[in-house]
Structure formats: C-alpha cells, structure tokens
N, C-alpha and C. Protein backbone atom coordinates (compact mmCIF):
# COMPACT_ATOMS: atom_id res chain seq x y z
N MET A 1 55.83 281.69 158.62
CA MET A 1 55.29 280.80 159.64
C MET A 1 55.65 281.34 161.02
N ALA A 2 54.70 281.34 161.92
CA ALA A 2 54.93 281.85 163.27
C ALA A 2 55.85 280.91 164.03
N THR A 3 56.69 281.51 164.86
CA THR A 3 57.58 280.68 165.65
C THR A 3 56.79 280.03 166.78
N ALA A 4 57.28 278.89 167.23
CA ALA A 4 56.62 278.18 168.32
C ALA A 4 57.16 278.63 169.67
N GLU A 5 58.04 279.64 169.65
CA GLU A 5 58.67 280.10 170.88
C GLU A 5 57.76 281.03 171.67
N THR A 6 57.96 281.03 172.96
CA THR A 6 57.32 281.99 173.84
C THR A 6 58.44 282.76 174.52
N THR A 7 58.37 284.08 174.47
CA THR A 7 59.41 284.92 175.05
C THR A 7 58.80 285.76 176.16
N THR A 8 59.52 285.86 177.27
CA THR A 8 59.06 286.64 178.42
C THR A 8 59.91 287.89 178.56
N TYR A 9 59.25 289.02 178.77
CA TYR A 9 59.94 290.30 178.92
C TYR A 9 59.56 290.96 180.24
N ARG A 10 60.57 291.43 180.96
CA ARG A 10 60.41 292.33 182.10
C ARG A 10 61.70 293.11 182.24
N THR A 11 61.68 294.21 182.93
CA THR A 11 62.87 295.04 183.01
C THR A 11 63.90 294.45 183.97
N LEU A 12 65.16 294.68 183.66
CA LEU A 12 66.25 294.18 184.49
C LEU A 12 66.25 294.80 185.89
N PRO A 13 66.03 296.10 186.03
CA PRO A 13 66.00 296.66 187.40
C PRO A 13 64.91 296.03 188.28
N ALA A 14 63.75 295.73 187.70
CA ALA A 14 62.69 295.10 188.49
C ALA A 14 63.10 293.71 188.93
N ARG A 15 63.75 292.95 188.03
CA ARG A 15 64.19 291.61 188.40
C ARG A 15 65.25 291.65 189.50
N ILE A 16 66.22 292.54 189.36
CA ILE A 16 67.30 292.62 190.35
C ILE A 16 66.76 293.09 191.69
N THR A 17 66.00 294.17 191.68
CA THR A 17 65.46 294.72 192.93
C THR A 17 64.50 293.74 193.60
N GLY A 18 63.61 293.15 192.82
CA GLY A 18 62.65 292.20 193.38
C GLY A 18 63.32 290.99 193.99
N THR A 19 64.29 290.44 193.28
CA THR A 19 65.02 289.27 193.81
C THR A 19 65.77 289.64 195.08
N ALA A 20 66.41 290.81 195.08
CA ALA A 20 67.15 291.24 196.28
C ALA A 20 66.22 291.40 197.48
N ILE A 21 65.05 291.99 197.26
CA ILE A 21 64.11 292.20 198.36
C ILE A 21 63.59 290.86 198.89
N VAL A 22 63.24 289.94 197.99
CA VAL A 22 62.73 288.64 198.43
C VAL A 22 63.80 287.87 199.20
N VAL A 23 65.02 287.84 198.68
CA VAL A 23 66.11 287.12 199.37
C VAL A 23 66.39 287.76 200.73
N ALA A 24 66.47 289.10 200.76
CA ALA A 24 66.72 289.79 202.02
C ALA A 24 65.61 289.53 203.03
N ALA A 25 64.36 289.51 202.57
CA ALA A 25 63.23 289.24 203.47
C ALA A 25 63.31 287.84 204.05
N LEU A 26 63.68 286.87 203.21
CA LEU A 26 63.80 285.49 203.70
C LEU A 26 64.95 285.34 204.70
N VAL A 27 66.08 285.97 204.41
CA VAL A 27 67.22 285.90 205.33
C VAL A 27 66.88 286.60 206.64
N LEU A 28 66.29 287.79 206.55
CA LEU A 28 65.90 288.51 207.77
C LEU A 28 64.85 287.75 208.57
N ALA A 29 63.95 287.08 207.88
CA ALA A 29 62.93 286.29 208.59
C ALA A 29 63.59 285.19 209.40
N ALA A 30 64.56 284.51 208.79
CA ALA A 30 65.25 283.43 209.51
C ALA A 30 66.06 283.97 210.68
N VAL A 31 66.81 285.05 210.45
CA VAL A 31 67.66 285.62 211.51
C VAL A 31 66.80 286.19 212.64
N MET A 32 65.81 286.99 212.28
CA MET A 32 64.97 287.62 213.31
C MET A 32 64.12 286.60 214.04
N GLY A 33 63.68 285.56 213.32
CA GLY A 33 62.93 284.50 213.99
C GLY A 33 63.78 283.78 215.02
N ALA A 34 65.04 283.53 214.68
CA ALA A 34 65.95 282.87 215.63
C ALA A 34 66.23 283.77 216.83
N ILE A 35 66.44 285.05 216.57
CA ILE A 35 66.70 285.99 217.67
C ILE A 35 65.50 286.08 218.60
N GLU A 36 64.30 286.23 218.02
CA GLU A 36 63.09 286.31 218.85
C GLU A 36 62.87 285.03 219.64
N GLY A 37 63.15 283.89 219.00
CA GLY A 37 63.01 282.61 219.71
C GLY A 37 63.97 282.51 220.88
N ASN A 38 65.21 282.97 220.71
CA ASN A 38 66.20 282.94 221.79
C ASN A 38 65.84 283.89 222.92
N LEU A 39 65.11 284.96 222.59
CA LEU A 39 64.68 285.91 223.62
C LEU A 39 63.40 285.47 224.33
N GLY A 40 62.84 284.36 223.87
CA GLY A 40 61.61 283.87 224.48
C GLY A 40 60.35 284.47 223.88
N ASN A 41 60.48 285.23 222.82
CA ASN A 41 59.32 285.83 222.15
C ASN A 41 58.82 284.90 221.06
N ASN A 42 57.72 285.26 220.46
CA ASN A 42 57.15 284.47 219.38
C ASN A 42 58.01 284.62 218.12
N PRO A 43 58.66 283.56 217.66
CA PRO A 43 59.53 283.68 216.48
C PRO A 43 58.75 283.82 215.17
N LEU A 44 57.44 283.56 215.20
CA LEU A 44 56.66 283.65 213.98
C LEU A 44 56.32 285.09 213.57
N SER A 45 56.38 286.04 214.51
CA SER A 45 56.04 287.43 214.20
C SER A 45 56.94 288.02 213.12
N PRO A 46 58.27 287.98 213.27
CA PRO A 46 59.10 288.54 212.20
C PRO A 46 59.01 287.74 210.90
N ILE A 47 58.79 286.43 211.02
CA ILE A 47 58.66 285.60 209.82
C ILE A 47 57.41 286.00 209.04
N ALA A 48 56.31 286.22 209.76
CA ALA A 48 55.06 286.62 209.10
C ALA A 48 55.19 288.00 208.47
N PHE A 49 55.83 288.93 209.18
CA PHE A 49 56.02 290.28 208.64
C PHE A 49 56.88 290.25 207.38
N MET A 50 57.97 289.52 207.42
CA MET A 50 58.85 289.42 206.25
C MET A 50 58.17 288.67 205.10
N GLY A 51 57.26 287.76 205.44
CA GLY A 51 56.49 287.07 204.39
C GLY A 51 55.61 288.04 203.61
N VAL A 52 55.02 289.01 204.32
CA VAL A 52 54.21 290.03 203.64
C VAL A 52 55.09 290.88 202.73
N ILE A 53 56.28 291.25 203.21
CA ILE A 53 57.19 292.04 202.38
C ILE A 53 57.61 291.26 201.13
N ALA A 54 57.92 289.98 201.29
CA ALA A 54 58.30 289.15 200.14
C ALA A 54 57.14 289.02 199.15
N ALA A 55 55.92 288.87 199.66
CA ALA A 55 54.76 288.76 198.77
C ALA A 55 54.52 290.06 198.01
N ILE A 56 54.70 291.19 198.67
CA ILE A 56 54.54 292.49 197.99
C ILE A 56 55.61 292.67 196.91
N ALA A 57 56.85 292.28 197.21
CA ALA A 57 57.92 292.38 196.20
C ALA A 57 57.62 291.47 195.01
N TRP A 58 57.07 290.30 195.27
CA TRP A 58 56.69 289.39 194.19
C TRP A 58 55.64 290.04 193.28
N VAL A 59 54.60 290.60 193.90
CA VAL A 59 53.50 291.16 193.13
C VAL A 59 53.93 292.43 192.38
N LEU A 60 54.70 293.29 193.01
CA LEU A 60 55.07 294.56 192.39
C LEU A 60 56.22 294.46 191.39
N LEU A 61 57.19 293.58 191.66
CA LEU A 61 58.42 293.60 190.86
C LEU A 61 58.69 292.33 190.05
N LEU A 62 58.42 291.17 190.61
CA LEU A 62 58.82 289.93 189.93
C LEU A 62 57.72 289.32 189.06
N ARG A 63 56.49 289.40 189.48
CA ARG A 63 55.41 288.78 188.71
C ARG A 63 55.06 289.52 187.42
N PRO A 64 55.00 290.86 187.40
CA PRO A 64 54.61 291.55 186.17
C PRO A 64 55.57 291.26 185.01
N ARG A 65 55.00 290.90 183.87
CA ARG A 65 55.80 290.60 182.68
C ARG A 65 54.90 290.57 181.46
N VAL A 66 55.53 290.59 180.31
CA VAL A 66 54.84 290.43 179.04
C VAL A 66 55.32 289.13 178.45
N VAL A 67 54.38 288.27 178.06
CA VAL A 67 54.72 286.99 177.45
C VAL A 67 54.23 287.05 176.00
N LEU A 68 55.17 286.94 175.09
CA LEU A 68 54.86 286.99 173.66
C LEU A 68 54.93 285.58 173.11
N GLY A 69 53.78 285.08 172.67
CA GLY A 69 53.70 283.73 172.11
C GLY A 69 53.54 283.78 170.61
N PRO A 70 53.40 282.63 169.98
CA PRO A 70 53.28 282.58 168.52
C PRO A 70 51.96 283.13 167.99
N ASP A 71 50.95 283.24 168.87
CA ASP A 71 49.65 283.72 168.40
C ASP A 71 48.95 284.64 169.39
N ARG A 72 49.68 285.12 170.40
CA ARG A 72 49.06 285.95 171.43
C ARG A 72 50.09 286.75 172.21
N VAL A 73 49.59 287.75 172.91
CA VAL A 73 50.39 288.51 173.87
C VAL A 73 49.68 288.42 175.21
N GLU A 74 50.44 288.11 176.25
CA GLU A 74 49.88 288.05 177.60
C GLU A 74 50.52 289.15 178.44
N LEU A 75 49.68 289.96 179.06
CA LEU A 75 50.15 290.99 179.98
C LEU A 75 49.85 290.50 181.39
N ARG A 76 50.87 290.17 182.12
CA ARG A 76 50.69 289.74 183.50
C ARG A 76 51.01 290.94 184.38
N ASN A 77 49.97 291.58 184.87
CA ASN A 77 50.11 292.78 185.66
C ASN A 77 50.03 292.46 187.14
N LEU A 78 49.79 293.47 187.98
CA LEU A 78 49.82 293.26 189.42
C LEU A 78 48.86 292.18 189.88
N VAL A 79 47.57 292.35 189.65
CA VAL A 79 46.60 291.36 190.12
C VAL A 79 45.68 290.86 189.00
N THR A 80 45.98 291.23 187.76
CA THR A 80 45.19 290.74 186.63
C THR A 80 46.12 290.22 185.54
N ASP A 81 45.57 289.31 184.74
CA ASP A 81 46.23 288.82 183.54
C ASP A 81 45.34 289.14 182.36
N VAL A 82 45.94 289.63 181.28
CA VAL A 82 45.20 289.95 180.07
C VAL A 82 45.83 289.15 178.93
N VAL A 83 45.00 288.39 178.22
CA VAL A 83 45.46 287.63 177.06
C VAL A 83 44.82 288.26 175.83
N VAL A 84 45.66 288.71 174.90
CA VAL A 84 45.18 289.31 173.67
C VAL A 84 45.66 288.44 172.51
N PRO A 85 44.77 287.62 171.93
CA PRO A 85 45.16 286.85 170.75
C PRO A 85 45.44 287.82 169.60
N PHE A 86 46.38 287.45 168.74
CA PHE A 86 46.68 288.31 167.59
C PHE A 86 45.44 288.56 166.75
N SER A 87 44.53 287.59 166.72
CA SER A 87 43.31 287.74 165.92
C SER A 87 42.40 288.84 166.46
N ARG A 88 42.62 289.28 167.70
CA ARG A 88 41.80 290.33 168.31
C ARG A 88 42.61 291.57 168.66
N LEU A 89 43.84 291.65 168.15
CA LEU A 89 44.71 292.79 168.44
C LEU A 89 44.55 293.84 167.35
N ALA A 90 44.05 295.02 167.72
CA ALA A 90 43.83 296.10 166.74
C ALA A 90 45.09 296.93 166.54
N SER A 91 45.78 297.27 167.63
CA SER A 91 47.00 298.06 167.49
C SER A 91 47.89 297.91 168.72
N VAL A 92 49.15 298.30 168.51
CA VAL A 92 50.14 298.30 169.58
C VAL A 92 50.60 299.74 169.75
N GLU A 93 50.52 300.24 170.98
CA GLU A 93 50.90 301.63 171.26
C GLU A 93 51.95 301.67 172.35
N ARG A 94 52.52 302.83 172.55
CA ARG A 94 53.60 302.98 173.53
C ARG A 94 53.69 304.41 174.06
N LYS A 95 52.58 304.94 174.57
CA LYS A 95 52.60 306.31 175.08
C LYS A 95 53.26 306.37 176.46
N TRP A 96 52.79 305.57 177.42
CA TRP A 96 53.34 305.55 178.77
C TRP A 96 54.00 304.22 179.09
N ALA A 97 53.51 303.17 178.43
CA ALA A 97 54.01 301.81 178.62
C ALA A 97 53.63 301.04 177.36
N LEU A 98 53.96 299.77 177.32
CA LEU A 98 53.46 298.93 176.22
C LEU A 98 51.95 298.84 176.39
N GLU A 99 51.22 299.24 175.35
CA GLU A 99 49.76 299.28 175.41
C GLU A 99 49.19 298.54 174.21
N LEU A 100 48.29 297.61 174.48
CA LEU A 100 47.64 296.85 173.42
C LEU A 100 46.18 297.29 173.34
N VAL A 101 45.72 297.55 172.13
CA VAL A 101 44.31 297.91 171.93
C VAL A 101 43.66 296.72 171.23
N ASP A 102 42.63 296.16 171.87
CA ASP A 102 41.96 295.01 171.26
C ASP A 102 40.90 295.46 170.27
N ASN A 103 40.28 294.50 169.58
CA ASN A 103 39.32 294.85 168.53
C ASN A 103 38.00 295.38 169.09
N ALA A 104 37.83 295.38 170.41
CA ALA A 104 36.66 296.01 171.03
C ALA A 104 36.96 297.45 171.41
N GLY A 105 38.20 297.91 171.14
CA GLY A 105 38.58 299.28 171.44
C GLY A 105 39.10 299.51 172.84
N THR A 106 39.31 298.43 173.61
CA THR A 106 39.80 298.55 174.98
C THR A 106 41.32 298.55 174.98
N LYS A 107 41.91 299.49 175.74
CA LYS A 107 43.37 299.58 175.85
C LYS A 107 43.83 298.84 177.10
N HIS A 108 44.85 298.02 176.93
CA HIS A 108 45.42 297.24 178.03
C HIS A 108 46.89 297.63 178.16
N SER A 109 47.29 298.12 179.34
CA SER A 109 48.67 298.56 179.55
C SER A 109 49.45 297.51 180.33
N SER A 110 50.74 297.50 180.09
CA SER A 110 51.63 296.58 180.79
C SER A 110 52.33 297.30 181.93
N TRP A 111 52.21 296.74 183.12
CA TRP A 111 52.92 297.26 184.29
C TRP A 111 54.42 297.01 184.13
N ALA A 112 54.79 295.93 183.46
CA ALA A 112 56.18 295.48 183.41
C ALA A 112 57.05 296.21 182.40
N ILE A 113 56.45 296.77 181.37
CA ILE A 113 57.23 297.35 180.28
C ILE A 113 56.87 298.83 180.08
N PRO A 114 57.55 299.72 180.80
CA PRO A 114 57.30 301.17 180.62
C PRO A 114 58.06 301.69 179.39
N ILE A 115 57.79 302.95 179.06
CA ILE A 115 58.56 303.57 177.98
C ILE A 115 59.98 303.82 178.48
N ARG A 116 60.88 304.04 177.54
CA ARG A 116 62.27 304.32 177.91
C ARG A 116 62.34 305.72 178.51
N ARG A 117 63.02 305.82 179.62
CA ARG A 117 63.20 307.10 180.28
C ARG A 117 64.62 307.59 180.01
N GLU A 118 64.72 308.79 179.52
CA GLU A 118 66.03 309.38 179.26
C GLU A 118 66.43 310.20 180.49
N LEU A 119 67.63 309.98 180.98
CA LEU A 119 68.11 310.72 182.14
C LEU A 119 68.72 312.06 181.74
N ARG A 120 68.97 312.22 180.45
CA ARG A 120 69.49 313.49 179.95
C ARG A 120 68.87 313.74 178.58
N PRO A 121 68.81 314.99 178.15
CA PRO A 121 68.24 315.27 176.82
C PRO A 121 69.06 314.62 175.72
N ARG A 122 68.36 314.07 174.72
CA ARG A 122 69.04 313.42 173.60
C ARG A 122 69.45 314.47 172.57
N LYS A 123 70.56 314.19 171.90
CA LYS A 123 71.05 315.05 170.84
C LYS A 123 71.15 314.22 169.57
N ASP A 124 71.23 314.88 168.44
CA ASP A 124 71.35 314.17 167.16
C ASP A 124 72.54 313.22 167.16
N ILE A 125 73.61 313.61 167.83
CA ILE A 125 74.81 312.77 167.85
C ILE A 125 74.54 311.44 168.56
N ASP A 126 73.59 311.43 169.52
CA ASP A 126 73.25 310.19 170.21
C ASP A 126 72.66 309.17 169.25
N SER A 127 71.76 309.61 168.38
CA SER A 127 71.16 308.69 167.40
C SER A 127 72.21 308.16 166.45
N TYR A 128 73.13 309.04 166.02
CA TYR A 128 74.20 308.61 165.12
C TYR A 128 75.10 307.60 165.82
N ALA A 129 75.42 307.88 167.07
CA ALA A 129 76.31 306.98 167.81
C ALA A 129 75.65 305.61 168.00
N GLU A 130 74.35 305.60 168.32
CA GLU A 130 73.66 304.32 168.49
C GLU A 130 73.63 303.53 167.19
N ALA A 131 73.48 304.22 166.06
CA ALA A 131 73.41 303.54 164.77
C ALA A 131 74.76 302.98 164.36
N THR A 132 75.85 303.63 164.78
CA THR A 132 77.17 303.18 164.34
C THR A 132 77.86 302.26 165.33
N THR A 133 77.29 302.06 166.51
CA THR A 133 77.92 301.19 167.50
C THR A 133 77.03 300.02 167.84
N ARG A 134 76.48 299.39 166.84
CA ARG A 134 75.61 298.23 167.08
C ARG A 134 76.37 297.16 167.86
N GLY A 135 75.67 296.56 168.78
CA GLY A 135 76.27 295.48 169.56
C GLY A 135 76.96 295.98 170.81
N LYS A 136 77.21 297.29 170.92
CA LYS A 136 77.89 297.81 172.08
C LYS A 136 76.92 298.23 173.18
N THR A 137 75.68 298.47 172.82
CA THR A 137 74.68 298.83 173.82
C THR A 137 73.49 297.90 173.69
N ALA A 138 72.94 297.53 174.82
CA ALA A 138 71.75 296.67 174.81
C ALA A 138 70.53 297.55 174.58
N GLU A 139 69.57 297.01 173.84
CA GLU A 139 68.37 297.80 173.56
C GLU A 139 67.44 297.86 174.75
N GLY A 140 67.52 296.92 175.68
CA GLY A 140 66.71 296.95 176.89
C GLY A 140 65.27 296.53 176.66
N ASN A 141 64.59 296.30 177.74
CA ASN A 141 63.18 295.95 177.69
C ASN A 141 62.36 297.18 178.02
N ASN A 142 62.00 297.92 176.99
CA ASN A 142 61.15 299.09 177.16
C ASN A 142 60.04 299.02 176.11
N ALA A 143 59.07 299.90 176.24
CA ALA A 143 57.89 299.82 175.39
C ALA A 143 58.22 299.97 173.91
N GLU A 144 59.20 300.80 173.58
CA GLU A 144 59.56 300.98 172.18
C GLU A 144 60.08 299.69 171.57
N VAL A 145 60.95 299.01 172.27
CA VAL A 145 61.57 297.78 171.77
C VAL A 145 60.56 296.64 171.73
N ILE A 146 59.84 296.43 172.82
CA ILE A 146 58.92 295.29 172.91
C ILE A 146 57.74 295.46 171.95
N SER A 147 57.29 296.70 171.73
CA SER A 147 56.21 296.90 170.75
C SER A 147 56.67 296.48 169.36
N GLY A 148 57.93 296.71 169.05
CA GLY A 148 58.47 296.25 167.78
C GLY A 148 58.47 294.74 167.67
N HIS A 149 58.83 294.05 168.76
CA HIS A 149 58.79 292.59 168.77
C HIS A 149 57.37 292.08 168.56
N VAL A 150 56.41 292.72 169.23
CA VAL A 150 55.00 292.31 169.10
C VAL A 150 54.54 292.51 167.66
N GLU A 151 54.82 293.67 167.10
CA GLU A 151 54.39 293.95 165.72
C GLU A 151 55.02 292.97 164.73
N ARG A 152 56.29 292.62 164.94
CA ARG A 152 56.96 291.65 164.07
C ARG A 152 56.29 290.27 164.16
N GLU A 153 55.96 289.84 165.38
CA GLU A 153 55.31 288.54 165.55
C GLU A 153 53.90 288.53 164.95
N VAL A 154 53.19 289.65 165.06
CA VAL A 154 51.87 289.74 164.45
C VAL A 154 51.99 289.61 162.93
N GLN A 155 52.99 290.25 162.34
CA GLN A 155 53.20 290.14 160.89
C GLN A 155 53.52 288.71 160.49
N ARG A 156 54.36 288.03 161.27
CA ARG A 156 54.67 286.62 160.99
C ARG A 156 53.41 285.77 161.06
N TRP A 157 52.60 286.04 162.07
CA TRP A 157 51.36 285.29 162.24
C TRP A 157 50.43 285.50 161.05
N LYS A 158 50.32 286.75 160.58
CA LYS A 158 49.46 287.03 159.42
C LYS A 158 50.01 286.37 158.16
N LEU A 159 51.32 286.40 157.97
CA LEU A 159 51.93 285.76 156.79
C LEU A 159 51.74 284.25 156.81
N ALA A 160 51.61 283.67 158.00
CA ALA A 160 51.39 282.23 158.13
C ALA A 160 49.91 281.86 157.99
N GLY A 161 49.06 282.84 157.69
CA GLY A 161 47.65 282.55 157.48
C GLY A 161 46.72 283.00 158.58
N GLY A 162 47.25 283.72 159.57
CA GLY A 162 46.40 284.22 160.65
C GLY A 162 45.38 285.20 160.15
N VAL A 163 44.17 285.11 160.68
CA VAL A 163 43.06 285.95 160.22
C VAL A 163 42.46 286.69 161.42
N ASP A 164 42.20 287.98 161.23
CA ASP A 164 41.53 288.76 162.27
C ASP A 164 40.12 288.22 162.46
N GLU A 165 39.65 288.28 163.69
CA GLU A 165 38.29 287.83 163.98
C GLU A 165 37.56 288.88 164.77
N PRO A 166 36.29 289.06 164.48
CA PRO A 166 35.53 289.95 165.36
C PRO A 166 35.30 289.22 166.67
N GLY A 167 35.27 289.93 167.73
CA GLY A 167 35.08 289.24 169.00
C GLY A 167 34.87 290.21 170.13
N GLU A 168 34.98 289.69 171.29
CA GLU A 168 34.75 290.48 172.49
C GLU A 168 36.04 291.13 172.98
N GLY A 169 37.07 291.12 172.21
CA GLY A 169 38.33 291.72 172.63
C GLY A 169 39.19 290.75 173.41
N ALA A 170 39.97 291.30 174.33
CA ALA A 170 40.91 290.50 175.11
C ALA A 170 40.19 289.76 176.24
N HIS A 171 40.93 288.82 176.84
CA HIS A 171 40.41 288.04 177.96
C HIS A 171 41.16 288.45 179.22
N ARG A 172 40.44 289.06 180.17
CA ARG A 172 41.05 289.52 181.42
C ARG A 172 40.59 288.62 182.57
N THR A 173 41.54 288.19 183.40
CA THR A 173 41.22 287.36 184.56
C THR A 173 41.99 287.87 185.78
N TRP A 174 41.49 287.53 186.95
CA TRP A 174 42.22 287.81 188.18
C TRP A 174 43.42 286.87 188.24
N ALA A 175 44.54 287.36 188.72
CA ALA A 175 45.77 286.58 188.79
C ALA A 175 45.89 285.90 190.15
N ARG A 176 45.61 284.61 190.16
CA ARG A 176 45.72 283.85 191.41
C ARG A 176 47.16 283.82 191.92
N SER A 177 48.13 283.83 191.00
CA SER A 177 49.53 283.77 191.43
C SER A 177 49.98 285.05 192.12
N ALA A 178 49.17 286.10 192.07
CA ALA A 178 49.46 287.32 192.82
C ALA A 178 48.58 287.42 194.06
N ILE A 179 47.31 287.13 193.88
CA ILE A 179 46.36 287.31 194.97
C ILE A 179 46.58 286.31 196.10
N LEU A 180 46.82 285.05 195.76
CA LEU A 180 46.99 284.03 196.80
C LEU A 180 48.20 284.28 197.71
N PRO A 181 49.41 284.56 197.17
CA PRO A 181 50.52 284.84 198.09
C PRO A 181 50.26 286.04 199.00
N LEU A 182 49.66 287.10 198.43
CA LEU A 182 49.34 288.25 199.27
C LEU A 182 48.34 287.89 200.36
N LEU A 183 47.28 287.20 199.97
CA LEU A 183 46.23 286.83 200.91
C LEU A 183 46.77 285.91 202.01
N VAL A 184 47.51 284.89 201.62
CA VAL A 184 48.06 283.94 202.60
C VAL A 184 49.01 284.65 203.56
N SER A 185 49.89 285.50 203.04
CA SER A 185 50.86 286.17 203.91
C SER A 185 50.18 287.14 204.87
N VAL A 186 49.16 287.86 204.41
CA VAL A 186 48.45 288.80 205.29
C VAL A 186 47.65 288.04 206.35
N VAL A 187 46.97 286.97 205.94
CA VAL A 187 46.21 286.16 206.91
C VAL A 187 47.14 285.56 207.95
N PHE A 188 48.30 285.05 207.51
CA PHE A 188 49.27 284.47 208.44
C PHE A 188 49.75 285.54 209.43
N LEU A 189 50.03 286.76 208.94
CA LEU A 189 50.47 287.85 209.81
C LEU A 189 49.39 288.21 210.83
N VAL A 190 48.15 288.30 210.37
CA VAL A 190 47.05 288.65 211.28
C VAL A 190 46.88 287.57 212.34
N VAL A 191 46.93 286.30 211.94
CA VAL A 191 46.79 285.19 212.91
C VAL A 191 47.93 285.22 213.92
N VAL A 192 49.14 285.42 213.45
CA VAL A 192 50.30 285.44 214.37
C VAL A 192 50.19 286.61 215.34
N LEU A 193 49.81 287.79 214.83
CA LEU A 193 49.72 288.95 215.73
C LEU A 193 48.52 288.84 216.67
N THR A 194 47.46 288.18 216.24
CA THR A 194 46.28 288.05 217.07
C THR A 194 46.44 286.99 218.16
N PHE A 195 46.96 285.82 217.74
CA PHE A 195 47.02 284.69 218.68
C PHE A 195 48.42 284.41 219.20
N GLY A 196 49.43 285.11 218.67
CA GLY A 196 50.81 284.82 219.06
C GLY A 196 51.24 285.61 220.18
C-alpha cells in the first residue's frame, strides 16, 4: 500500500545559501533604507533593489524542489512546475540530474536535485568504507539517492494496485510562486527608480 506521506527534497547547500541571501537582503534593505532616509534620499531605492535580490534567491535556490507523493512526483523548477503521476511515469534517470521520462517520451529534469559531484577520484576502498560505516555519513539529496526513493514509491504504488495509463504524459504549468515575486519586485524597483 502506498504511503500517504509527501516528502520534499532539495539540497542542503541551496537551502543554506538561499536562506542566508534572503535574510541578508532583508537586513541590508532595512539598514540601507534607514541610512538613505536619514540622508534625505529616497529610502525605497535600496529596499526595492534588495527585494529583487531576495526574489532571485527565492527562485534560484529556495523554490526548486522535488515533491514525492503517494502517487506522483512533482518537479518544482525555476519558473515551471511539472507533475508526473506514477501512472504516466515511464522511467527514472540520473545522467545530469534527477530526470523523469513520462509515457509520451518527454524528459523532465529537476533543477533542485543534481547528480552527486565527487571532489576527488573514488577508489575501491571508498565503496568498502561506505558499506561498513553505515550511519556515519549522510546519503544526501542527490539524483542517485532520490531516484531510488522515487523507484521505491512507484513499486509500492504498483503493489497497491496502481495501473499504468496511456496519456499525454506529464502536466507542466508556469509557476506563479516564482513568477509573481520576480515580477512584483522588478516592477517595484522600476517604479521607485522612475518616480522616486
């Protein structure tokens, strides 16, 4: 039986860096706005500029993620969302990132889950060490690991009676949660610089 849980995956460096940039942008906006106001300048200019930086950090680092549900995989990328129901999932790949191929033959890649990058060449002893030190190293959120989670959930779904269906493949939509913050912050910056 498929689990009723929904799990969200994104890389730890993206979460840390994105959060740091957004917090720093908000703090700098407040500080620079106060300084500009005390100098008699328009305090909205630095606030608008930092708002654009925060929106870009949101779209590039914090918003992208993979959501694995009991009957689907959702790829939330920069400005698009792709929903691939298990019934329309043909295969799971991991050449450059987590990649889902739907039953129409279209490949959908995840911005949030790249393949694991090795900083040094691996040796046979590394594989042995990883196998014998379970629990001492985290597996991380990379394409190899997450593809395994997806494949396991697809198997659970099939064992619970899930049936493949012919169809039009995945469902792709524009991501309002990415486009709106970017649009609002850029429009606010343009208005402030034009009329401020």
